[in-house]
Short mmCIF file of C-alpha atoms and ligand atoms in Angstrom, two decimals:
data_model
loop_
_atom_site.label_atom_id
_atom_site.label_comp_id
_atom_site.label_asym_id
_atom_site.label_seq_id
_atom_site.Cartn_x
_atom_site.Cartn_y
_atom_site.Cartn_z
CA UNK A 7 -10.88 4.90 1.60
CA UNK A 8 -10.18 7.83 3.84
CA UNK A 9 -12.51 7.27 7.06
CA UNK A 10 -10.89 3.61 6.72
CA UNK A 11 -7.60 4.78 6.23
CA UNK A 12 -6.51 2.83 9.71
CA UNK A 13 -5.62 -0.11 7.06
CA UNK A 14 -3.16 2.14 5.78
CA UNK A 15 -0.98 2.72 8.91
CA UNK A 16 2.08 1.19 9.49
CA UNK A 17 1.93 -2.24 11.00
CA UNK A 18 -1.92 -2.53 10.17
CA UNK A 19 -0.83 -2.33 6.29
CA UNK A 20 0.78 -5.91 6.43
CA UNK A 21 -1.86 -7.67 9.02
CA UNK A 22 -4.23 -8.10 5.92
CA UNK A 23 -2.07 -10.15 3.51
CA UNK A 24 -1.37 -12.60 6.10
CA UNK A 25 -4.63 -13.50 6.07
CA UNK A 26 -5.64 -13.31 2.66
CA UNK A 27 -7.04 -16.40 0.48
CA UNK A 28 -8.67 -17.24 4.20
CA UNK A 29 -12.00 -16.43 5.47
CA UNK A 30 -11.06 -13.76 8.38
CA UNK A 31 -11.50 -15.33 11.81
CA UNK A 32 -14.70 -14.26 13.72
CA UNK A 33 -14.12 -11.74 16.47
CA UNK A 34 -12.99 -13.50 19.80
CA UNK A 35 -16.04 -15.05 21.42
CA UNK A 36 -16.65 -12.13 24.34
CA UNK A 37 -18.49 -14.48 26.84
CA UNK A 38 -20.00 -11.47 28.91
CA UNK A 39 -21.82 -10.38 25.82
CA UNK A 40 -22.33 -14.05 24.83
CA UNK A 41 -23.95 -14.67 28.28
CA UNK A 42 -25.47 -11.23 28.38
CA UNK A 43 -29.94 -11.62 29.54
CA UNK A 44 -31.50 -10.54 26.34
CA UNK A 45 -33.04 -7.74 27.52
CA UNK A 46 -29.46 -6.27 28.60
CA UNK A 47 -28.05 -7.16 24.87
CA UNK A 48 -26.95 -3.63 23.03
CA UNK A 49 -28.24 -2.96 19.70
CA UNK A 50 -24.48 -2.79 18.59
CA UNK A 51 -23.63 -6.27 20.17
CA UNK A 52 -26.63 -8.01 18.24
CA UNK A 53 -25.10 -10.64 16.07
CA UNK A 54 -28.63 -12.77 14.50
CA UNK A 55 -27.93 -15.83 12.73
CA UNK A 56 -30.49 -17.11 10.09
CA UNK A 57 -32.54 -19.68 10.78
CA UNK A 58 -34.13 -19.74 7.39
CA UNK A 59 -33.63 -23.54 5.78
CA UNK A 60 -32.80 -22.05 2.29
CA UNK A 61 -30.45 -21.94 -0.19
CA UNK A 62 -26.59 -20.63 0.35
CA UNK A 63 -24.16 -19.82 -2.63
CA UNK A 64 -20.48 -19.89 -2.22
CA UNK A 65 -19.07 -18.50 -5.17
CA UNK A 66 -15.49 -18.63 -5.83
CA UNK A 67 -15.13 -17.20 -9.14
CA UNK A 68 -17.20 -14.11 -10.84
CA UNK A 69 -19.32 -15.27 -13.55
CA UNK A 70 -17.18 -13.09 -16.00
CA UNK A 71 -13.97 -11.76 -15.57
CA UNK A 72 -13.72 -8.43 -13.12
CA UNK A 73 -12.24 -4.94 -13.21
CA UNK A 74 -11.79 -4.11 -9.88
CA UNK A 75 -12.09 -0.29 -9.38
CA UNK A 76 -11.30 0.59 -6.01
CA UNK A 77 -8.43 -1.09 -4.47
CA UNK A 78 -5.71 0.51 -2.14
CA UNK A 79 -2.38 -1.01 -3.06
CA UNK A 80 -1.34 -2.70 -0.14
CA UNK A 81 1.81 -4.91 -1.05
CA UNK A 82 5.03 -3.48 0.02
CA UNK A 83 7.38 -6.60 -1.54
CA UNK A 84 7.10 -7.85 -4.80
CA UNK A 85 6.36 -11.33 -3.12
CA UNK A 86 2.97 -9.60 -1.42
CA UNK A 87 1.92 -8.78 -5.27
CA UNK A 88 2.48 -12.01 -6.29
CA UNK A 89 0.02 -13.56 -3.37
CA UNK A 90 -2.38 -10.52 -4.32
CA UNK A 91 -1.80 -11.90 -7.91
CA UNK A 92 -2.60 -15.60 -6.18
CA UNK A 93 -6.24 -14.54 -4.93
CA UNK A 94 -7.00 -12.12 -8.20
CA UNK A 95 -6.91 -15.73 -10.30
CA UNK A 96 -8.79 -17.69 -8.01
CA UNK A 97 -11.23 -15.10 -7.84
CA UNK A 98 -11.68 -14.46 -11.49
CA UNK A 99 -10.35 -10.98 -10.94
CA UNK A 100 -8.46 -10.23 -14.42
CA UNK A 101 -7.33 -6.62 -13.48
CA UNK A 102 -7.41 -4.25 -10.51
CA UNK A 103 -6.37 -0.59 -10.08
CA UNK A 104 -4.11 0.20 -7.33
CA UNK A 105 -4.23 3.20 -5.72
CA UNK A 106 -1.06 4.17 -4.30
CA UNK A 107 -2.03 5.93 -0.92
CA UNK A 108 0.26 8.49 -2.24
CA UNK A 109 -2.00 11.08 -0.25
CA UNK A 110 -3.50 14.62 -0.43
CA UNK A 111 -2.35 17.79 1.27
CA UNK A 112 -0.60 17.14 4.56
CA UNK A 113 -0.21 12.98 3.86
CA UNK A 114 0.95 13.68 0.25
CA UNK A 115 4.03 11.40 0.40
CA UNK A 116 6.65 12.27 -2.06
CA UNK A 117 7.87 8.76 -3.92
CA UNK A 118 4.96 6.89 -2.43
CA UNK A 119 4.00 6.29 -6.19
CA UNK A 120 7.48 5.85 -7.64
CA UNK A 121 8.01 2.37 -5.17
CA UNK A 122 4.15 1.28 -5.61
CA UNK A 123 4.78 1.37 -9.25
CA UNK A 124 7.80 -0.37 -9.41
CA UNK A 125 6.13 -3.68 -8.00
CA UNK A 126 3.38 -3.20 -9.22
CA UNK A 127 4.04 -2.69 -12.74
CA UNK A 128 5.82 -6.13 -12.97
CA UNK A 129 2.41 -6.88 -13.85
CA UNK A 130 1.53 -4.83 -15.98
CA UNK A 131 -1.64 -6.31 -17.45
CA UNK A 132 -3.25 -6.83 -13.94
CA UNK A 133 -2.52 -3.40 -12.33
CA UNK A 134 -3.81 0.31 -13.28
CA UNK A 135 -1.28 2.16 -11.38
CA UNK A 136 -3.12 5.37 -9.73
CA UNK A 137 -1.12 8.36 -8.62
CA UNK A 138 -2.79 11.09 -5.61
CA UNK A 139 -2.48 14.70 -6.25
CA UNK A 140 0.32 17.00 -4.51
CA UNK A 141 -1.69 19.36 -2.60
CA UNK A 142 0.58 20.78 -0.02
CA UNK A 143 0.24 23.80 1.27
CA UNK A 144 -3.67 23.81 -0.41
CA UNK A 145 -5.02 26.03 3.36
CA UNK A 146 -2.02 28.76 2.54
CA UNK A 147 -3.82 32.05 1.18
CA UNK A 148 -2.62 32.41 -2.68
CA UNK A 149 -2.06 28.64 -3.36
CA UNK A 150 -1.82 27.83 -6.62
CA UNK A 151 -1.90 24.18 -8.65
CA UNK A 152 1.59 24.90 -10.25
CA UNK A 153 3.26 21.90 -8.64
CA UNK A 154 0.36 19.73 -8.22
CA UNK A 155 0.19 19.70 -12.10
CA UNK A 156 4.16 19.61 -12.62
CA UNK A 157 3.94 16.57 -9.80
CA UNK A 158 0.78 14.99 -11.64
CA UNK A 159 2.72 15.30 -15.29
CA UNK A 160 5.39 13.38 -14.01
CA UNK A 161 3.98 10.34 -12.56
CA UNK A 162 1.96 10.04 -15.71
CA UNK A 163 5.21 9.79 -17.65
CA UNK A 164 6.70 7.69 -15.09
CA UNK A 165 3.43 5.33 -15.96
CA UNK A 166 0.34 6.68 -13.78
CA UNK A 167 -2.46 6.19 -15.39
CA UNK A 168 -5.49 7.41 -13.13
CA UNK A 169 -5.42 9.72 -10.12
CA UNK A 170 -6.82 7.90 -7.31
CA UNK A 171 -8.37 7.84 -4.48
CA UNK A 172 -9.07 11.39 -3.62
CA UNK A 173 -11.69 12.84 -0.62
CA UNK A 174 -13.73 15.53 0.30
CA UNK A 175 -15.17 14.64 2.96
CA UNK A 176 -16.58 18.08 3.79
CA UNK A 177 -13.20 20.13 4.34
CA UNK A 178 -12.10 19.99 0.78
CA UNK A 179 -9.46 18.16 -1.33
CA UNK A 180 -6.50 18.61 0.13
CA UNK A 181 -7.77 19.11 3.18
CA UNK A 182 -8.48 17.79 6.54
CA UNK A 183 -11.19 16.86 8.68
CA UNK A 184 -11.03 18.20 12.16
CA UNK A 185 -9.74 15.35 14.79
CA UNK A 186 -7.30 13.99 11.56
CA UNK A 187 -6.98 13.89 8.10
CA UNK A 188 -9.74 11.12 7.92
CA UNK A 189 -12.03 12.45 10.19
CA UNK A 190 -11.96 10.03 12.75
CA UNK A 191 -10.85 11.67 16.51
CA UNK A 192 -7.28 10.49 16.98
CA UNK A 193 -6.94 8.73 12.86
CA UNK A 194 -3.66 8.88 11.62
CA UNK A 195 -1.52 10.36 14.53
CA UNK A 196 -2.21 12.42 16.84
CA UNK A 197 -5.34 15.35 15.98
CA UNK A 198 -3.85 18.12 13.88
CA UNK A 199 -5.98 21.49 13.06
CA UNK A 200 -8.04 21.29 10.85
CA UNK A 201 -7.33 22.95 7.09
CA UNK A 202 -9.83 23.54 4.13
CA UNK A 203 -8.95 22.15 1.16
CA UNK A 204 -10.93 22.99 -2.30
CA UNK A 205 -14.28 21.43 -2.94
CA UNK A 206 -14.64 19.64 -6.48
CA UNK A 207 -15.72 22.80 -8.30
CA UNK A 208 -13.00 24.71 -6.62
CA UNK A 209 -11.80 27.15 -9.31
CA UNK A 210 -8.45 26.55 -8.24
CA UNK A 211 -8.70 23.09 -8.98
CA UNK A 212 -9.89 23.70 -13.03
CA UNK A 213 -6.06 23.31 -14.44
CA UNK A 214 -5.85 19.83 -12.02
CA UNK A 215 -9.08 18.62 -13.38
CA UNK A 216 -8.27 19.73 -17.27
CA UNK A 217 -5.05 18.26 -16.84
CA UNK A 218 -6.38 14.78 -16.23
CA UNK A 219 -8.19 15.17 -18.95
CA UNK A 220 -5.10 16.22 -21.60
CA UNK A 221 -3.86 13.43 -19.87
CA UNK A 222 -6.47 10.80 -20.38
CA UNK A 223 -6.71 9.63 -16.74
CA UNK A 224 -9.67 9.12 -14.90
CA UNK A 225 -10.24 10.61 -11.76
CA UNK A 226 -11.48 8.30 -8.84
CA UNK A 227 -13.17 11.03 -6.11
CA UNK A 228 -15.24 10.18 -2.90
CA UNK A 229 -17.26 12.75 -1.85
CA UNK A 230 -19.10 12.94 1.62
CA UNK A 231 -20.06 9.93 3.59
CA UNK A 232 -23.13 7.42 4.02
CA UNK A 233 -26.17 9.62 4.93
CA UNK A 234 -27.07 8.71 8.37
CA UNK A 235 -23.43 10.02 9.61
CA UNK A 236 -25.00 13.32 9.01
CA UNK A 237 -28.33 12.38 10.85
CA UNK A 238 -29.22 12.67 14.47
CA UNK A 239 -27.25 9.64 16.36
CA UNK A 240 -30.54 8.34 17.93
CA UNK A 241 -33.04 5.53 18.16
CA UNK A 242 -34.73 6.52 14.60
CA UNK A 243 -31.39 6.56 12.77
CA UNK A 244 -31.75 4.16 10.45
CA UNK A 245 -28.20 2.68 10.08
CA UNK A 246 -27.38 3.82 13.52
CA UNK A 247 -24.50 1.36 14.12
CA UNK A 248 -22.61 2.38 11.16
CA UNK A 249 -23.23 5.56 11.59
CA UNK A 250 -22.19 6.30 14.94
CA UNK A 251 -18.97 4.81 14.30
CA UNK A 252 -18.29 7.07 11.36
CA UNK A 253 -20.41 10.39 12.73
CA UNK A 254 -20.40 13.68 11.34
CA UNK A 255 -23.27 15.22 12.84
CA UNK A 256 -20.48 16.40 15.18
CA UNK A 257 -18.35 17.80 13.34
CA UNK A 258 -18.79 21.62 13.19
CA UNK A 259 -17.52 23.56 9.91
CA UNK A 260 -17.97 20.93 7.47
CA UNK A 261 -19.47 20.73 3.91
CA UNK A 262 -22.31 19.01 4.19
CA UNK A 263 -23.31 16.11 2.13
CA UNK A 264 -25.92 17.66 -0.18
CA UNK A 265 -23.98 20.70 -0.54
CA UNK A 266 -20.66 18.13 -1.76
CA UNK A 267 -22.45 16.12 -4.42
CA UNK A 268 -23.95 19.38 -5.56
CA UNK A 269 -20.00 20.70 -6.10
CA UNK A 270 -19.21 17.31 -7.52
CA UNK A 271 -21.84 17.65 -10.35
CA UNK A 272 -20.66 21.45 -10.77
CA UNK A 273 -17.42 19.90 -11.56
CA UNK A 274 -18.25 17.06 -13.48
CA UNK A 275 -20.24 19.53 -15.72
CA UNK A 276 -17.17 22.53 -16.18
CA UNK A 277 -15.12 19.61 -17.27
CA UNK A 278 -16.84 17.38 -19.34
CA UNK A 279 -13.77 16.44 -21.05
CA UNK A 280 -12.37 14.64 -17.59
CA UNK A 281 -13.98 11.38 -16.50
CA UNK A 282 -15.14 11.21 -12.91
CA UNK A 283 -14.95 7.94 -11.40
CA UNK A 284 -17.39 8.27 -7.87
CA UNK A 285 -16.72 6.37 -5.05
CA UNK A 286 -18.94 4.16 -3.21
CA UNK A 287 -21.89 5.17 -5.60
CA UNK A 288 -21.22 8.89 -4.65
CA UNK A 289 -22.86 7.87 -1.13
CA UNK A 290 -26.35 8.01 -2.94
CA UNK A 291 -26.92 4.50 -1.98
CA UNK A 292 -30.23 5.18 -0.47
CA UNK A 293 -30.99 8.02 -3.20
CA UNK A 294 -30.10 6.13 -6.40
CA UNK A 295 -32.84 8.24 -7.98
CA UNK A 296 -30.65 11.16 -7.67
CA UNK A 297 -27.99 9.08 -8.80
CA UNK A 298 -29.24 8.05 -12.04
CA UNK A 299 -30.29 12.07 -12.44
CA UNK A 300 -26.57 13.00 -11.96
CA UNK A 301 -25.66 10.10 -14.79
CA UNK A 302 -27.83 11.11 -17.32
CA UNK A 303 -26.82 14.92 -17.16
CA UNK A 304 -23.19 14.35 -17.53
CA UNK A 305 -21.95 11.33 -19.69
CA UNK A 306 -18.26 11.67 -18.22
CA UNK A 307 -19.67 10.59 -14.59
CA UNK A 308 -18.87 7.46 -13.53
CA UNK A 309 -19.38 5.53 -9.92
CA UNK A 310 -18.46 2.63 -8.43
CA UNK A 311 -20.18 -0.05 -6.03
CA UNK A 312 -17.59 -0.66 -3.51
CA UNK A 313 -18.14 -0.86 0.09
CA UNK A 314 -21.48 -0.41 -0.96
CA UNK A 315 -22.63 -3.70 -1.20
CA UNK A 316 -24.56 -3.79 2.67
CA UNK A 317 -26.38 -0.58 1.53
CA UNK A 318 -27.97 -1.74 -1.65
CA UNK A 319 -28.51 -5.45 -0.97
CA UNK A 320 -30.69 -4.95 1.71
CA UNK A 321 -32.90 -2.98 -1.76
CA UNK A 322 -32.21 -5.66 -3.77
CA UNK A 323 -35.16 -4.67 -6.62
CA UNK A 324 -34.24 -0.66 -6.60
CA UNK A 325 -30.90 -2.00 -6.77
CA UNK A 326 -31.14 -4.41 -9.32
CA UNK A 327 -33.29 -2.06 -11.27
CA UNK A 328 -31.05 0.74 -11.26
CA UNK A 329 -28.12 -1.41 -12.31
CA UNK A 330 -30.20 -2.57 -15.46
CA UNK A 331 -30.50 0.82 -16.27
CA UNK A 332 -27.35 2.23 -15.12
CA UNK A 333 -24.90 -0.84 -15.09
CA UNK A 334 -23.19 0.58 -18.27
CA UNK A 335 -22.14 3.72 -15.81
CA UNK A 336 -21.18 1.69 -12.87
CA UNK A 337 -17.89 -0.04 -12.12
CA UNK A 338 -17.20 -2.92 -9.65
CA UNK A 339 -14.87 -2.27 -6.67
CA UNK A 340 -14.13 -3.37 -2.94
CA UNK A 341 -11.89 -0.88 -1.27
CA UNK A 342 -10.42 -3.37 1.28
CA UNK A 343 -7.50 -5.84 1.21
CA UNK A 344 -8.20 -8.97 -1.40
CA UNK A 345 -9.45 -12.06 0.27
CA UNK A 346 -11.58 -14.81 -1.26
CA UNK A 347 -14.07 -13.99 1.09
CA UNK A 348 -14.51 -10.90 0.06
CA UNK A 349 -14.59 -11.11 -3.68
CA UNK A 350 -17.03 -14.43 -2.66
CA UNK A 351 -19.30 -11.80 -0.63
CA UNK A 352 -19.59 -9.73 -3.20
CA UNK A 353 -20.67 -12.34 -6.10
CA UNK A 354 -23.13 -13.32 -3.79
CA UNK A 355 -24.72 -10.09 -3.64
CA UNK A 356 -23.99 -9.03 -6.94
CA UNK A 357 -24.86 -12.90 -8.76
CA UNK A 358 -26.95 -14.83 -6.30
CA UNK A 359 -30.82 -14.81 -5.03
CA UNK A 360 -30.04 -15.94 -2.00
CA UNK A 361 -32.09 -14.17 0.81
CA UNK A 362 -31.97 -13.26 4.28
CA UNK A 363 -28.07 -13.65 5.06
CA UNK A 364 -25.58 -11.93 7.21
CA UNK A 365 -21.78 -11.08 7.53
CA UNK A 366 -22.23 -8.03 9.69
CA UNK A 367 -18.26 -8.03 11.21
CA UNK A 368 -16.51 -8.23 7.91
CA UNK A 369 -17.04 -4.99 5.39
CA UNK A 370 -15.18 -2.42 7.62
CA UNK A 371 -17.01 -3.46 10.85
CA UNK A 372 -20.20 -1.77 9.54
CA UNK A 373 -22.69 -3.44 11.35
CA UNK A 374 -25.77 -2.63 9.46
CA UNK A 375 -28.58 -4.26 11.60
CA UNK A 376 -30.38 -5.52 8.69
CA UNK A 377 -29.69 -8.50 6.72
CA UNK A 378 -28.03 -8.97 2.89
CA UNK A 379 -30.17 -10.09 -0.61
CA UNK A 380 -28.78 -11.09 -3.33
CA UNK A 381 -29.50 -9.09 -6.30
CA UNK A 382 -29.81 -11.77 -9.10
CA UNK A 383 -28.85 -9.71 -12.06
CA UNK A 384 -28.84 -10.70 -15.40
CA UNK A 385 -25.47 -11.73 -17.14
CA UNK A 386 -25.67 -8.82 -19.29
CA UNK A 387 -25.78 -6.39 -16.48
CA UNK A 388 -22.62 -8.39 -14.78
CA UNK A 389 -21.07 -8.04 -17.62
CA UNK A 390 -20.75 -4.40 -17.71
CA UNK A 391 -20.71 -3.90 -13.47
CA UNK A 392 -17.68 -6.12 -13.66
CA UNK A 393 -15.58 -5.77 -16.89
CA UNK A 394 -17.40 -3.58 -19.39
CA UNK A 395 -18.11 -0.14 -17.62
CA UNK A 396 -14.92 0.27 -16.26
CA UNK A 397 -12.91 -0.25 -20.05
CA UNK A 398 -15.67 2.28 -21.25
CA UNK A 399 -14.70 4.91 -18.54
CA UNK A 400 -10.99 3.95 -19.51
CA UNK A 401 -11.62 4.53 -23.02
CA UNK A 402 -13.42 7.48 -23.10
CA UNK A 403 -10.51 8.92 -20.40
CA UNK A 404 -8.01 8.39 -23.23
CA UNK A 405 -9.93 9.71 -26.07
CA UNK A 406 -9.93 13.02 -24.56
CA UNK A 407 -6.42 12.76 -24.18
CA UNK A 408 -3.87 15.69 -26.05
CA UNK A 409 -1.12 14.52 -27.84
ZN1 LIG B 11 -11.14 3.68 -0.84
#
């Protein structure tokens, strides 16, 4: 999650499950902009609805059962798991993991795992409990992976069974982005210095990333951020909207996103033994080229789709054709709160033909200008995007495992 890591802070955590099993409500009707002459209506403000007289899906259920790969435990109670538990069924959703927010560097949060895991793991069929990785003190001259491995060793034993969801962003893992940890001016308390962390091929990070692997846990890592947050912030930007609100262009010091996927390969490659889950289809959604490249030179690389469904819908036949190809090396996810609508958005996408549609306010307020396609894949590439890719990356995780 990391640039979205606002659903993580206190008070913001529980807003979500209130509302889950519920479409969210719209944003509050602002009658100024409502009212606005349309030649002073902002880009940003533009909210089209489709005229088009064609066919809508609303799909409840998945057409098979689903893996979800990228969800951020939110449940604090046992009674919040059970409602999460609630939606997963109606949705068709037969497992999730859970990452436990347990943090990186500076936000690592001793026993953030320990109290995830003991709610969670009431259900133990339905969750993968992820642990984070203790990397305090990762900017101090000398620093050494002693305790992050001693730290890592134990939640595995105490039932861990991925490490999940880490970030470079561009300062390193373990580090943080100038303005906050996520990046964002002002993101998770008030702005700290920034601190470099180690980028995936980081020799000090070799006995982490072998570790996982004696281990047999999968690592879930999100490297850099959509493209255009790098680009100019003007009028030829292509997704503009979303990436102004996320921008990096200004943010000096920073790995940049070639030069992070490049370390992410290098790291993938040193350790073939470990299994590398991507996030957010390592932000090559408008590359998937390069993507498929990366896949085919290192059979322990994995990625998943989440909160990357706006991005490749509105590509529907590179998309679709990729996933034919590639479907057995990508996992499903979503990366926000469950809700029926969500899990319904993404069916659509994933499932349906439907053209020409729009739900601009919901996926993280991202705003894309353009509207959604469905991708109308076959049932034997659902099969593996939702269920069988992500027990594949499992397996092979564990068959590496020592002892
Ligand atoms: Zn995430």
């Amino acid at each position: 999650m990391n640039r979205r890591q606002v659903m993580m802070l206190p008070g913001a955590a529980l807003a979500p499950i209130r509302g889950r099993g519920q479409t969210p409500a719209p944003a509050p009707p602002n009658a100024a902009i409502d009212t606005l002459p349309p030649d002073q209506v902002m880009l940003k403000d533009y909210r089209p609805k489709s005229v088009y007289k064609i066919h809508v899906s609303e799909i409840v259920k998945a057409r098979f059962p689903v893996i979800d790969c990228h969800h951020h435990a939110q449940s604090r109670t046992p009674e919040q798991v059970d409602q999460e538990i609630k939606i997963m069924d109606a949705a068709g959703l037969e497992a999730s993991v859970a990452f436990m927010g347990v943090g990186e560097g500076p936000t690592y949060r001793a026993g953030a795992f320990d109290d995830g895991y003991k709610i969670y793991s009431r259900y133990p069929k339905r969750f993968y409990v992820y642990t984070g990785l203790n990397m305090s003190g990762a900017g101090q001259p000398g620093w050494r992976p002693d305790a992050t491995i001693a730290e890592l060793e134990r939640s595995h034993k105490a039932g861990a069974v991925g490490v999940g969801e880490l970030h470079d962003k561009g300062m390193g893992i373990g580090g943080t982005m100038p303005g906050g940890p996520g990046g964002r001016q002002g993101q998770g308390g008030a702005p700290r210095a920034p601190v470099q962390g180690f980028h995936p091929d980081a020799p000090q990070l070799d006995a982490i990333w072998e570790k996982c692997a004696d281990l047999g846990m999968p690592v879930n890592l999100h490297v850099s951020d959509p493209y255009w947050s790098y680009l100019k912030q003007d009028r030829f930007n292509d997704g503009l909207m979303n990436g102004f609100s996320w921008r990096l262009d200004d943010k000096p010091g920073i790995m940049q996103h070639n030069e992070l996927i490049v370390s992410y390969e290098a790291a993938a490659k040193k350790h073939p033994r470990t299994v590398f889950i991507a996030s957010h289809l390592l932000n090559l959604d408008y590359d998937l080229t390069r993507l498929a490249g990366i896949f085919e030179r290192n059979p322990n690389f994995y990625a998943d789709i989440s909160a990357r469904f706006h991005e490749t819908c509105t590509i529907p036949r590179t998309t679709a054709d990729f996933l034919k190809k590639w479907g057995h090396r990508v996992v499903y996810g979503t990366d926000i709160p469950f809700s029926q609508h969500l899990f319904s958005l993404t069916y659509r996408i994933l499932e349906s033909a439907d053209e020409h549609f729009y739900d601009q306010d919901f996926y993280f307020n991202f705003n894309y200008h353009w509207p959604m396609y469905g991708l109308a894949l076959p049932d034997d590439v659902l099969r593996k995007v939702y269920h069988e890719s992500a027990l594949s990356a499992f397996k092979l995780a564990r068959s590496k495992a020592k002892g």
